[in-house]
Amino acid sequence: MKRIALLLMIILSSISVSAFTGSYQMNKNSRIIEADKFVNNILSKMSLEEKIGQMTQITLEVVSQPRPNEGDELFLDVEKLNEAILKYHVGSILNTGGSANSLEKWHEVITTIQDIATKETRLGIPVLYGIDAIHGATYTLGATLFPQAIAMAATRNRELVRKGAEITAFEMRASGIPWNFNPVLDMGREPLWSRLWETYGEDTYMTSEYAREYIKGIQGNDVSDKSSGVACLKHYMGYSLPKNGFDRTPAWIPERMLREIILPPFAAAIDEGALTVMINSGEINGIPTHSDYHILTEILKDELQFKGFAVSDWEDVKRLYTRDRVAASPKEAVKLAVMAGVDMSMVPYDFSFYEYLLELVKDGEVPMKRIDDAVSRILRVKYLAGLFDNAYPDKSLSEEFASQNHTSANLASAQEVITLLKNENNILPLKKDKKVFVTGPAANLLSVLNGGWTITWQGNNESLYPQEKFTILEAIQNKVGADNTQYLEGVNFDSEINVTEAVEKAKNSDVIVLCLGEPPYCETPGNISNLNLSEVQLQFAKKIYETGKPVVLVLVEGRPRVINEIVEKAEGILLAYLPGMEGGRAIADVLFGDVNPSGKLPYSYPIAVNGFTTYDYKPLENANENVVQHQWHFGYGLSYTSFEYSNLKLDKINYEMNDDVNISVDVKNTGQLAGQEVVELYICDKYGSVSRPVKQLRGFEKISLDPAQVKTISFKLTAEDLSFIGRENKRITESGEFSVMIENLEQKFVLK
Ligand code: BGC
């Protein structure tokens, strides 16, 4: 076992968990001091009722008229809205009340709400409106809807992630909405989980990098700016690793793993200045997170020095009683949650939280100090978001809403998402004069390209989608002309439609584009118990292969469905994930060579339904036989050109603890086409007091290279990059041997 560098251990624990050491926060501190002055003043004037109201969040349905059908126009119920704001003093409202609203409708809704809150209440405290703008302003009709997070992760392009977040913030604010329940920083390490596509994939380092970019994009330099918004990190923490793979079921995550794998992206985003977090809806180690003082107060607020507020997830305070039974009454549930550190309750259907909390404070069961802390946090965020200055929609932003610029950024993202997994005999790119037969259930639907959180919660109401956008089929028709394109769906996701006819048409084509995958889904309705692609689709693929025609498989799916039995006979395979509203065009661009693909897998693609391991597995997992197998490994993705790596160099062989390790490598485009490559840096800590993964990503850069062009790429590793969570559950760096790996090259070094 190696000597532990104690001093470094102390330094590192403060680097990795201290939330206000980042440059962003340094600049923001003066704003926080200013906010706190304002907040203390207003707090001193507030009644208990007004304070508790601030901690209460309701859904728009509570204050609007019923909307029997998705797509029906929304009308507020002003009487109920008055009751919510004037009687219960609610601090926040969320959601869309069924389906997306027009920009104008949002202006009307937000204006009505803020008129009551700021003009008719004693202290004029504005309402903080929040929404799930997961891949764009989901709930505003016509918004720019980007590839979902798992797809954005495949771009390995930090700038695109930041740009997407900036546009999202702009379009939310243009709708009058300042608060976004995103980014999802849960780790995507359980492929069965129905929310995998909301994550940035399986790697902690990569997720932390994207977390920072997303916060920069959403919150901008100043959250109060009219085109910035408040981020909400979710679902803090450990939600994404349910033991049985089903959404909202128990997770068992030891403290070391929590700190090594789950916590860092949240810490990074908080360091970057993220202002709110939403709490994990489930439980870890037998403790529902909404009642977990250790996680909500000791780690989040004490250790990470988080100055924003923690909102519950949907109905989850109540569920401590109704579902988890850690509280014996709904009132006890409120006490448990608030004392654990929940600052705002997404109740969201009634005012029970308000009533119970009022009683609890009056009975002395919840101290005023806790209420004041929660309310100060909420008001601080409202202040920083500029709501006390102006809580109204800025209609001048409407002009740039869903502008051509935004659409171009969306298309550029979708193009970099597409991941080429197989290209036998260089079947791709396809020539534009070929007769193409397009088939499969994902070929002609926009909803399938977008997935959940699109116009509606489940994202599956195709009739509400903007018809001017292109499905895969339509985009292919645009490329090669309708005459060269034949289409029949063949099967649905789970049933046959016209298989025989489809096979006949396939026989008469030059090439078949077979679009398979998953229908849209979100959260618990997306639970599955078998990771295989549906049997109907697998059988359909086999029938299509029997025609003997070349087949390009296009996969449109939120999670990596097992397709091992249909891989061999496909000549080309493209993975599109959920590429968003411009996904159809991006897929066609790659199919026909107008774009050279550059996406890389954000997860290890499973080869079988069981025995899944992430790329950063432990030596023990592969000790006896070759058990670790993936269909394609994390980071995999082909190009229409080729790259060669050489000259991997380190500036030294022996390093002191505080030295930087400077690394460089040459990358050459050895093919005929310009292309983008992702240079990935991995490390391996050879011997450690806690078993170390076989490899860990510690850097990535996306570069563009013309044919024959060479670039030298540099990376720097610090002691923190070499650290891990030791036996004492603290972050440490140990001296010893390490290796650095880039592509097929490896160099060793020693840390003294
Ligand atoms: C989800 C959250 C979401 C919230 C509000 C919950 O069901 O778990 O991710 O932000 O609803 O819509």
XYZ file of C-alpha atoms and ligand atoms in Angstrom, residues 94-95 132 181 195 198 234-235 239 248 278 281 313-314 346 453 457 523, ligand 1:
30
model
C -44.540 25.219 -11.726
C -45.414 23.284 -14.822
C -38.723 21.525 -17.015
C -35.471 22.299 -13.568
C -34.391 8.509 -17.402
C -31.824 12.882 -19.358
C -31.208 17.272 -10.098
C -31.860 14.875 -8.699
C -31.586 8.829 -7.993
C -38.142 5.622 -8.239
C -34.035 19.371 -6.679
C -37.301 11.324 -5.396
C -39.472 16.725 -6.186
C -43.140 16.211 -7.095
C -43.283 20.943 -4.628
C -40.371 16.472 -21.942
C -44.554 15.376 -20.229
C -40.032 8.740 -15.872
C -39.548 14.848 -11.974
C -38.638 16.050 -11.987
C -39.374 17.253 -12.527
C -40.629 17.479 -11.706
C -41.401 18.703 -12.126
C -40.903 15.146 -11.351
O -41.784 14.109 -11.566
O -38.912 13.806 -11.276
O -37.507 15.765 -12.761
O -38.553 18.370 -12.500
O -41.453 16.345 -11.834
O -42.007 18.533 -13.344
